[in-house]
PDB file of C-alpha atoms and ligand atoms in Angstrom:
ATOM      1  CA  MET A  10      25.083   0.034 -26.983  1.00 91.00           C
ATOM      2  CA  LYS A  11      21.702   1.665 -26.547  1.00 95.00           C
ATOM      3  CA  TYR A  12      20.516   5.243 -25.945  1.00 97.00           C
ATOM      4  CA  SER A  13      20.311   5.917 -22.188  1.00 97.00           C
ATOM      5  CA  LEU A  14      17.010   5.294 -20.504  1.00 97.00           C
ATOM      6  CA  SER A  15      16.395   8.999 -19.985  1.00 97.00           C
ATOM      7  CA  MET A  16      17.077   9.721 -23.741  1.00 98.00           C
ATOM      8  CA  ARG A  17      14.680   6.881 -24.637  1.00 98.00           C
ATOM      9  CA  LEU A  18      11.914   8.121 -22.356  1.00 98.00           C
ATOM     10  CA  LEU A  19      12.356  11.660 -23.654  1.00 98.00           C
ATOM     11  CA  HIS A  20      12.355  10.516 -27.327  1.00 98.00           C
ATOM     12  CA  TRP A  21       9.130   8.530 -27.093  1.00 98.00           C
ATOM     13  CA  SER A  22       7.141  10.839 -24.845  1.00 98.00           C
ATOM     14  CA  MET A  23       8.091  13.843 -27.011  1.00 98.00           C
ATOM     15  CA  ALA A  24       7.504  11.886 -30.285  1.00 98.00           C
ATOM     16  CA  ALA A  25       3.933  11.094 -29.121  1.00 98.00           C
ATOM     17  CA  MET A  26       3.223  14.701 -28.190  1.00 98.00           C
ATOM     18  CA  ILE A  27       4.785  16.176 -31.308  1.00 99.00           C
ATOM     19  CA  ILE A  28       2.966  13.817 -33.672  1.00 98.00           C
ATOM     20  CA  GLY A  29      -0.229  14.756 -31.797  1.00 98.00           C
ATOM     21  CA  LEU A  30       0.588  18.469 -32.028  1.00 98.00           C
ATOM     22  CA  LEU A  31       1.151  18.212 -35.804  1.00 98.00           C
ATOM     23  CA  ALA A  32      -2.127  16.347 -36.344  1.00 98.00           C
ATOM     24  CA  VAL A  33      -4.183  18.595 -34.019  1.00 98.00           C
ATOM     25  CA  GLY A  34      -2.504  21.760 -35.397  1.00 98.00           C
ATOM     26  CA  LEU A  35      -3.395  20.861 -38.982  1.00 98.00           C
ATOM     27  CA  TYR A  36      -6.896  19.702 -37.984  1.00 98.00           C
ATOM     28  CA  MET A  37      -7.848  22.775 -35.928  1.00 98.00           C
ATOM     29  CA  THR A  38      -6.530  25.340 -38.446  1.00 98.00           C
ATOM     30  CA  GLY A  39      -8.616  23.477 -41.105  1.00 98.00           C
ATOM     31  CA  ILE A  40     -11.925  24.045 -39.230  1.00 98.00           C
ATOM     32  CA  PRO A  41     -13.872  27.002 -40.818  1.00 98.00           C
ATOM     33  CA  ASP A  42     -13.512  30.286 -38.817  1.00 96.00           C
ATOM     34  CA  ASP A  43     -17.243  30.535 -38.101  1.00 96.00           C
ATOM     35  CA  ALA A  44     -17.681  26.917 -36.866  1.00 97.00           C
ATOM     36  CA  PRO A  45     -18.776  26.851 -33.202  1.00 96.00           C
ATOM     37  CA  ASP A  46     -16.048  24.355 -32.242  1.00 96.00           C
ATOM     38  CA  LYS A  47     -13.214  26.272 -34.050  1.00 96.00           C
ATOM     39  CA  TYR A  48     -11.272  27.153 -30.919  1.00 95.00           C
ATOM     40  CA  ASP A  49     -12.009  24.104 -28.770  1.00 96.00           C
ATOM     41  CA  LEU A  50      -8.586  22.451 -29.362  1.00 97.00           C
ATOM     42  CA  TYR A  51      -6.415  25.621 -29.214  1.00 97.00           C
ATOM     43  CA  PRO A  52      -5.889  25.644 -25.448  1.00 97.00           C
ATOM     44  CA  ALA A  53      -4.825  22.006 -25.377  1.00 97.00           C
ATOM     45  CA  HIS A  54      -2.524  22.536 -28.385  1.00 98.00           C
ATOM     46  CA  LYS A  55      -0.843  25.477 -26.622  1.00 98.00           C
ATOM     47  CA  ALA A  56      -0.559  23.587 -23.327  1.00 98.00           C
ATOM     48  CA  PHE A  57       1.114  20.494 -24.902  1.00 98.00           C
ATOM     49  CA  GLY A  58       3.242  22.748 -27.095  1.00 98.00           C
ATOM     50  CA  PHE A  59       4.498  24.479 -23.959  1.00 98.00           C
ATOM     51  CA  ILE A  60       5.254  21.169 -22.288  1.00 98.00           C
ATOM     52  CA  VAL A  61       7.302  20.179 -25.395  1.00 98.00           C
ATOM     53  CA  LEU A  62       9.171  23.512 -25.098  1.00 98.00           C
ATOM     54  CA  MET A  63      10.131  22.698 -21.475  1.00 98.00           C
ATOM     55  CA  LEU A  64      11.087  19.130 -22.388  1.00 98.00           C
ATOM     56  CA  ILE A  65      13.390  20.441 -25.195  1.00 98.00           C
ATOM     57  CA  LEU A  66      15.445  22.142 -22.526  1.00 98.00           C
ATOM     58  CA  VAL A  67      15.647  18.875 -20.473  1.00 98.00           C
ATOM     59  CA  ARG A  68      16.482  16.906 -23.628  1.00 98.00           C
ATOM     60  CA  VAL A  69      19.296  19.164 -24.785  1.00 98.00           C
ATOM     61  CA  ALA A  70      20.836  19.107 -21.274  1.00 98.00           C
ATOM     62  CA  THR A  71      20.449  15.315 -21.074  1.00 98.00           C
ATOM     63  CA  ARG A  72      21.935  14.779 -24.536  1.00 97.00           C
ATOM     64  CA  LEU A  73      24.977  16.917 -23.784  1.00 96.00           C
ATOM     65  CA  ARG A  74      25.664  14.767 -20.689  1.00 96.00           C
ATOM     66  CA  SER A  75      24.941  11.325 -22.118  1.00 94.00           C
ATOM     67  CA  GLN A  76      26.843   9.005 -24.455  1.00 94.00           C
ATOM     68  CA  ILE A  77      25.261   8.660 -27.912  1.00 95.00           C
ATOM     69  CA  PRO A  78      25.787   5.275 -29.518  1.00 95.00           C
ATOM     70  CA  ALA A  79      27.741   5.425 -32.832  1.00 95.00           C
ATOM     71  CA  LEU A  80      25.715   4.421 -35.914  1.00 96.00           C
ATOM     72  CA  PRO A  81      26.233   0.810 -37.115  1.00 95.00           C
ATOM     73  CA  ASP A  82      29.381   0.445 -39.344  1.00 94.00           C
ATOM     74  CA  GLY A  83      27.334  -1.217 -41.978  1.00 95.00           C
ATOM     75  CA  LEU A  84      25.594   1.973 -42.904  1.00 96.00           C
ATOM     76  CA  ALA A  85      26.915   3.602 -46.051  1.00 95.00           C
ATOM     77  CA  SER A  86      28.580   7.012 -45.544  1.00 96.00           C
ATOM     78  CA  TRP A  87      25.707   8.818 -47.245  1.00 97.00           C
ATOM     79  CA  GLU A  88      23.235   7.021 -44.939  1.00 96.00           C
ATOM     80  CA  GLN A  89      25.221   8.150 -41.844  1.00 97.00           C
ATOM     81  CA  LYS A  90      25.327  11.730 -43.162  1.00 97.00           C
ATOM     82  CA  LEU A  91      21.582  11.703 -43.999  1.00 97.00           C
ATOM     83  CA  SER A  92      20.734  10.328 -40.553  1.00 97.00           C
ATOM     84  CA  HIS A  93      22.787  13.021 -38.763  1.00 97.00           C
ATOM     85  CA  ALA A  94      21.327  15.716 -41.016  1.00 97.00           C
ATOM     86  CA  MET A  95      17.769  14.552 -40.265  1.00 98.00           C
ATOM     87  CA  HIS A  96      18.427  14.419 -36.481  1.00 98.00           C
ATOM     88  CA  ALA A  97      19.794  17.962 -36.635  1.00 98.00           C
ATOM     89  CA  LEU A  98      16.773  19.113 -38.702  1.00 98.00           C
ATOM     90  CA  LEU A  99      14.417  17.427 -36.227  1.00 98.00           C
ATOM     91  CA  TYR A 100      16.012  19.200 -33.291  1.00 98.00           C
ATOM     92  CA  LEU A 101      16.000  22.517 -35.160  1.00 98.00           C
ATOM     93  CA  SER A 102      12.370  22.140 -36.161  1.00 98.00           C
ATOM     94  CA  MET A 103      11.388  21.172 -32.609  1.00 98.00           C
ATOM     95  CA  VAL A 104      12.898  24.374 -31.215  1.00 98.00           C
ATOM     96  CA  ALA A 105      11.538  26.478 -34.094  1.00 98.00           C
ATOM     97  CA  MET A 106       7.978  25.125 -33.663  1.00 98.00           C
ATOM     98  CA  ALA A 107       7.839  25.414 -29.909  1.00 98.00           C
ATOM     99  CA  VAL A 108       9.373  28.918 -29.847  1.00 98.00           C
ATOM    100  CA  SER A 109       7.435  30.270 -32.820  1.00 98.00           C
ATOM    101  CA  GLY A 110       4.217  28.841 -31.371  1.00 98.00           C
ATOM    102  CA  TYR A 111       4.767  30.627 -28.055  1.00 98.00           C
ATOM    103  CA  LEU A 112       5.773  33.927 -29.691  1.00 98.00           C
ATOM    104  CA  MET A 113       2.961  33.857 -32.295  1.00 98.00           C
ATOM    105  CA  SER A 114       0.409  33.467 -29.525  1.00 98.00           C
ATOM    106  CA  SER A 115       2.110  35.873 -27.140  1.00 98.00           C
ATOM    107  CA  PHE A 116       2.029  38.651 -29.782  1.00 98.00           C
ATOM    108  CA  TYR A 117      -1.563  37.764 -30.672  1.00 98.00           C
ATOM    109  CA  GLU A 118      -4.097  40.356 -29.510  1.00 97.00           C
ATOM    110  CA  TYR A 119      -6.665  37.860 -28.116  1.00 95.00           C
ATOM    111  CA  SER A 120      -4.267  35.563 -26.334  1.00 96.00           C
ATOM    112  CA  HIS A 121      -4.103  35.709 -22.561  1.00 96.00           C
ATOM    113  CA  GLY A 122      -1.232  33.294 -21.866  1.00 97.00           C
ATOM    114  CA  ILE A 123      -1.156  29.522 -21.863  1.00 98.00           C
ATOM    115  CA  GLU A 124      -3.513  27.774 -19.495  1.00 97.00           C
ATOM    116  CA  LEU A 125      -1.862  24.620 -18.170  1.00 97.00           C
ATOM    117  CA  PHE A 126      -4.854  22.390 -17.537  1.00 90.00           C
ATOM    118  CA  GLY A 127      -6.518  24.887 -15.186  1.00 90.00           C
ATOM    119  CA  LEU A 128      -3.499  24.754 -12.858  1.00 90.00           C
ATOM    120  CA  ILE A 129      -1.423  27.793 -13.753  1.00 96.00           C
ATOM    121  CA  THR A 130      -1.357  30.287 -16.582  1.00 98.00           C
ATOM    122  CA  VAL A 131       1.966  30.894 -18.311  1.00 98.00           C
ATOM    123  CA  PRO A 132       1.963  34.608 -19.139  1.00 98.00           C
ATOM    124  CA  ASP A 133       2.413  36.121 -22.629  1.00 98.00           C
ATOM    125  CA  ILE A 134       5.886  37.637 -22.722  1.00 98.00           C
ATOM    126  CA  THR A 135       5.590  40.320 -25.470  1.00 98.00           C
ATOM    127  CA  GLU A 136       3.493  43.356 -26.323  1.00 98.00           C
ATOM    128  CA  LYS A 137       0.613  42.685 -28.743  1.00 98.00           C
ATOM    129  CA  SER A 138       1.508  43.036 -32.418  1.00 98.00           C
ATOM    130  CA  GLU A 139      -0.359  41.769 -35.465  1.00 98.00           C
ATOM    131  CA  TYR A 140       2.750  42.057 -37.566  1.00 98.00           C
ATOM    132  CA  TRP A 141       4.966  39.947 -35.316  1.00 98.00           C
ATOM    133  CA  SER A 142       2.256  37.439 -34.628  1.00 98.00           C
ATOM    134  CA  GLY A 143       1.933  37.016 -38.388  1.00 98.00           C
ATOM    135  CA  VAL A 144       5.672  36.587 -38.802  1.00 98.00           C
ATOM    136  CA  PHE A 145       5.808  33.789 -36.145  1.00 98.00           C
ATOM    137  CA  HIS A 146       2.673  32.263 -37.610  1.00 98.00           C
ATOM    138  CA  LEU A 147       4.400  31.897 -40.965  1.00 98.00           C
ATOM    139  CA  ILE A 148       7.451  30.315 -39.301  1.00 98.00           C
ATOM    140  CA  HIS A 149       5.137  27.979 -37.445  1.00 98.00           C
ATOM    141  CA  GLU A 150       3.301  26.967 -40.593  1.00 98.00           C
ATOM    142  CA  ILE A 151       6.434  26.421 -42.759  1.00 98.00           C
ATOM    143  CA  GLY A 152       8.282  24.775 -39.804  1.00 98.00           C
ATOM    144  CA  GLY A 153       5.426  22.250 -39.466  1.00 98.00           C
ATOM    145  CA  TRP A 154       5.870  21.092 -43.048  1.00 98.00           C
ATOM    146  CA  VAL A 155       9.684  20.992 -42.730  1.00 98.00           C
ATOM    147  CA  MET A 156       9.273  18.854 -39.648  1.00 98.00           C
ATOM    148  CA  ILE A 157       6.772  16.487 -41.395  1.00 98.00           C
ATOM    149  CA  GLY A 158       9.245  16.103 -44.247  1.00 98.00           C
ATOM    150  CA  ALA A 159      12.150  15.329 -41.920  1.00 98.00           C
ATOM    151  CA  LEU A 160       9.967  12.850 -40.050  1.00 98.00           C
ATOM    152  CA  GLY A 161       9.176  11.133 -43.269  1.00 98.00           C
ATOM    153  CA  PHE A 162      12.872  10.499 -43.861  1.00 98.00           C
ATOM    154  CA  HIS A 163      13.396   9.631 -40.158  1.00 98.00           C
ATOM    155  CA  ILE A 164      10.705   6.928 -40.101  1.00 98.00           C
ATOM    156  CA  ALA A 165      11.640   5.594 -43.552  1.00 98.00           C
ATOM    157  CA  GLY A 166      15.260   5.207 -42.380  1.00 97.00           C
ATOM    158  CA  VAL A 167      14.184   3.393 -39.206  1.00 97.00           C
ATOM    159  CA  ILE A 168      11.973   0.967 -41.236  1.00 98.00           C
ATOM    160  CA  LYS A 169      14.649   0.396 -43.875  1.00 97.00           C
ATOM    161  CA  HIS A 170      17.390  -0.490 -41.355  1.00 97.00           C
ATOM    162  CA  ARG A 171      15.050  -2.665 -39.289  1.00 97.00           C
ATOM    163  CA  TRP A 172      13.294  -4.728 -41.998  1.00 96.00           C
ATOM    164  CA  LEU A 173      15.018  -4.207 -45.380  1.00 96.00           C
ATOM    165  CA  ASP A 174      18.658  -4.363 -44.250  1.00 94.00           C
ATOM    166  CA  ALA A 175      21.199  -6.659 -42.532  1.00 94.00           C
ATOM    167  CA  PRO A 176      20.124  -7.296 -38.873  1.00 94.00           C
ATOM    168  CA  GLU A 177      23.278  -5.585 -37.540  1.00 95.00           C
ATOM    169  CA  ASN A 178      22.210  -2.338 -39.210  1.00 96.00           C
ATOM    170  CA  ASP A 179      19.041  -2.063 -37.117  1.00 96.00           C
ATOM    171  CA  VAL A 180      18.723   1.231 -35.220  1.00 96.00           C
ATOM    172  CA  LEU A 181      15.309   0.808 -33.655  1.00 98.00           C
ATOM    173  CA  GLY A 182      16.648  -1.536 -30.987  1.00 96.00           C
ATOM    174  CA  ARG A 183      18.932   1.265 -29.692  1.00 96.00           C
ATOM    175  CA  MET A 184      15.933   3.519 -28.986  1.00 98.00           C
ATOM    176  CA  VAL A 185      13.490   1.016 -27.360  1.00 96.00           C
TER     177      VAL A 185
HETATM  178  C1  HEM B  15       6.690  21.189 -31.170  1.00 70.37           C
HETATM  179  C2  HEM B  15       5.634  21.942 -30.909  1.00 70.37           C
HETATM  180  C3  HEM B  15       4.503  22.279 -31.836  1.00 70.37           C
HETATM  181  C4  HEM B  15       4.139  21.716 -33.033  1.00 70.37           C
HETATM  182  C5  HEM B  15       4.737  20.463 -33.733  1.00 70.37           C
HETATM  183  C6  HEM B  15       2.970  22.531 -33.541  1.00 70.37           C
HETATM  184  C7  HEM B  15       2.382  22.240 -34.738  1.00 70.37           C
HETATM  185  C8  HEM B  15       1.381  23.087 -35.273  1.00 70.37           C
HETATM  186  C9  HEM B  15       0.825  22.974 -36.592  1.00 70.37           C
HETATM  187  C10 HEM B  15       1.249  21.859 -37.637  1.00 70.37           C
HETATM  188  C11 HEM B  15      -0.115  23.922 -36.773  1.00 70.37           C
HETATM  189  C12 HEM B  15      -0.923  24.244 -38.023  1.00 70.37           C
HETATM  190  C13 HEM B  15      -0.090  25.255 -38.836  1.00 70.37           C
HETATM  191  C14 HEM B  15      -0.961  26.225 -39.556  1.00 70.37           C
HETATM  192  O1  HEM B  15      -1.453  25.872 -40.637  1.00 70.37           O
HETATM  193  O2  HEM B  15      -1.140  27.365 -39.113  1.00 70.37           O
HETATM  194  C15 HEM B  15      -0.175  24.699 -35.578  1.00 70.37           C
HETATM  195  C16 HEM B  15      -0.985  25.775 -35.367  1.00 70.37           C
HETATM  196  C17 HEM B  15      -1.008  26.535 -34.156  1.00 70.37           C
HETATM  197  N1  HEM B  15      -0.145  26.373 -33.081  1.00 70.37           N
HETATM  198 FE1  HEM B  15       1.281  24.921 -32.857  1.00 70.37          FE
HETATM  199  N2  HEM B  15       2.709  23.533 -32.602  1.00 70.37           N
HETATM  200  C18 HEM B  15       3.653  23.425 -31.587  1.00 70.37           C
HETATM  201  C19 HEM B  15       3.709  24.305 -30.536  1.00 70.37           C
HETATM  202  C20 HEM B  15       2.902  25.377 -30.265  1.00 70.37           C
HETATM  203  C21 HEM B  15       2.971  26.237 -29.105  1.00 70.37           C
HETATM  204  C22 HEM B  15       4.030  26.139 -27.992  1.00 70.37           C
HETATM  205  C23 HEM B  15       1.939  27.140 -29.230  1.00 70.37           C
HETATM  206  C24 HEM B  15       1.562  28.282 -28.370  1.00 70.37           C
HETATM  207  C25 HEM B  15       1.834  28.355 -27.039  1.00 70.37           C
HETATM  208  C26 HEM B  15       1.268  26.837 -30.444  1.00 70.37           C
HETATM  209  C27 HEM B  15       0.145  27.539 -30.911  1.00 70.37           C
HETATM  210  C28 HEM B  15      -0.464  27.302 -32.144  1.00 70.37           C
HETATM  211  C29 HEM B  15      -1.583  28.089 -32.593  1.00 70.37           C
HETATM  212  C30 HEM B  15      -2.302  29.252 -31.865  1.00 70.37           C
HETATM  213  C31 HEM B  15      -1.947  27.602 -33.847  1.00 70.37           C
HETATM  214  C32 HEM B  15      -3.066  28.064 -34.766  1.00 70.37           C
HETATM  215  C33 HEM B  15      -2.627  29.157 -35.681  1.00 70.37           C
HETATM  216  C34 HEM B  15      -3.835  29.617 -36.562  1.00 70.37           C
HETATM  217  O3  HEM B  15      -4.911  29.759 -36.009  1.00 70.37           O
HETATM  218  O4  HEM B  15      -3.638  29.696 -37.765  1.00 70.37           O
HETATM  219  N3  HEM B  15       1.828  25.739 -31.091  1.00 70.37           N
HETATM  220  N4  HEM B  15       0.755  24.147 -34.684  1.00 70.37           N
HETATM  221  C1  HEM B  16       7.043   6.625 -35.039  1.00 70.37           C
HETATM  222  C2  HEM B  16       7.863   7.595 -34.874  1.00 70.37           C
HETATM  223  C3  HEM B  16       9.316   7.529 -34.581  1.00 70.37           C
HETATM  224  C4  HEM B  16      10.164   6.407 -34.664  1.00 70.37           C
HETATM  225  C5  HEM B  16       9.940   5.022 -35.091  1.00 70.37           C
HETATM  226  C6  HEM B  16      11.498   6.916 -34.274  1.00 70.37           C
HETATM  227  C7  HEM B  16      12.617   6.192 -34.126  1.00 70.37           C
HETATM  228  C8  HEM B  16      13.881   6.642 -33.778  1.00 70.37           C
HETATM  229  C9  HEM B  16      15.050   5.832 -33.620  1.00 70.37           C
HETATM  230  C10 HEM B  16      15.148   4.337 -33.836  1.00 70.37           C
HETATM  231  C11 HEM B  16      16.095   6.625 -33.243  1.00 70.37           C
HETATM  232  C12 HEM B  16      17.512   6.210 -33.019  1.00 70.37           C
HETATM  233  C13 HEM B  16      18.369   6.444 -34.242  1.00 70.37           C
HETATM  234  C14 HEM B  16      19.790   6.045 -34.044  1.00 70.37           C
HETATM  235  O1  HEM B  16      20.004   4.956 -33.525  1.00 70.37           O
HETATM  236  O2  HEM B  16      20.679   6.848 -34.400  1.00 70.37           O
HETATM  237  C15 HEM B  16      15.606   7.972 -33.241  1.00 70.37           C
HETATM  238  C16 HEM B  16      16.365   9.084 -32.916  1.00 70.37           C
HETATM  239  C17 HEM B  16      15.848  10.388 -32.953  1.00 70.37           C
HETATM  240  N1  HEM B  16      14.534  10.745 -33.146  1.00 70.37           N
HETATM  241 FE1  HEM B  16      12.958   9.498 -33.528  1.00 70.37          FE
HETATM  242  N2  HEM B  16      11.437   8.294 -33.979  1.00 70.37           N
HETATM  243  C18 HEM B  16      10.123   8.666 -34.203  1.00 70.37           C
HETATM  244  C19 HEM B  16       9.578   9.920 -33.996  1.00 70.37           C
HETATM  245  C20 HEM B  16      10.305  11.060 -33.786  1.00 70.37           C
HETATM  246  C21 HEM B  16       9.778  12.382 -33.629  1.00 70.37           C
HETATM  247  C22 HEM B  16       8.308  12.762 -33.769  1.00 70.37           C
HETATM  248  C23 HEM B  16      10.858  13.238 -33.442  1.00 70.37           C
HETATM  249  C24 HEM B  16      10.842  14.718 -33.231  1.00 70.37           C
HETATM  250  C25 HEM B  16      10.204  15.528 -34.034  1.00 70.37           C
HETATM  251  C26 HEM B  16      12.022  12.434 -33.411  1.00 70.37           C
HETATM  252  C27 HEM B  16      13.335  12.894 -33.228  1.00 70.37           C
HETATM  253  C28 HEM B  16      14.445  12.082 -33.098  1.00 70.37           C
HETATM  254  C29 HEM B  16      15.804  12.672 -32.874  1.00 70.37           C
HETATM  255  C30 HEM B  16      16.158  14.137 -32.805  1.00 70.37           C
HETATM  256  C31 HEM B  16      16.629  11.606 -32.785  1.00 70.37           C
HETATM  257  C32 HEM B  16      18.188  11.637 -32.516  1.00 70.37           C
HETATM  258  C33 HEM B  16      18.424  11.371 -31.083  1.00 70.37           C
HETATM  259  C34 HEM B  16      19.791  11.827 -30.671  1.00 70.37           C
HETATM  260  O3  HEM B  16      20.806  11.344 -31.145  1.00 70.37           O
HETATM  261  O4  HEM B  16      19.811  12.764 -29.861  1.00 70.37           O
HETATM  262  N3  HEM B  16      11.676  11.094 -33.606  1.00 70.37           N
HETATM  263  N4  HEM B  16      14.275   7.960 -33.522  1.00 70.37           N
END
């Protein structure tokens, strides 16, 4: 049994956006503050981050209503536990990153909402506060590294069961 088509589409479209957001987030925050192109990528990061936030709602609703294939029996019990723990951590870090990003920027003095590709502007939803912007910034920064760590295990697990394991233990086939 495979994941449903909607779960597969959501997984891969969100994976591409999230990996892009991690790379762009680390890149843009590494540019020196006084460089002329420092803030060029911020609007796109915020816009794609907001799209991920909306897709999380669709994904959680879709997951609750769809059948999730059981892991192959050949996986050791610790492998099954690790896989479930990493999936939970990935969902948790997705929510934490999208929500903390929105709140950090909403509290930030110089933010004026999220421009969605010149079409509409999603408004900031809080008063301005340096303190709270800083708190959510810290969550965003730590959350990013937690997510990268969980992704390392996630991708290593997929590779192991695909290429270094018995063929019936493959999990990639269920998601493509
Ligand atoms: C799953 C979604 C997201 C991921 C994976 C992500 C990832 C990242 C990462 C890795 C950084 C660098 C962290 C640092 O060193 O400060 C970053 C920075 C940032 N993110 Fe996100 N982000 C996401 C969503 C959002 C959203 C929704 C917003 C706002 C609407 C946002 C706004 C920002 C801003 C303004 C920064 C720069 C902070 C600074 O200047 O230090 N992010 N993001
Ligand atoms: C190259 C990158 C990626 C590959 C090869 C990959 C592969 C897979 C595969 C094969 C599964 C199915 C596992 C199973 O059968 O139980 C899966 C599930 C999952 N992946 Fe990924 N993935 C990638 C990136 C990501 C990213 C960036 C995220 C989010 C941050 C993510 C989050 C998840 C979650 C939460 C599940 C569990 C789905 C569920 O049961 O609801 N993946 N992934």
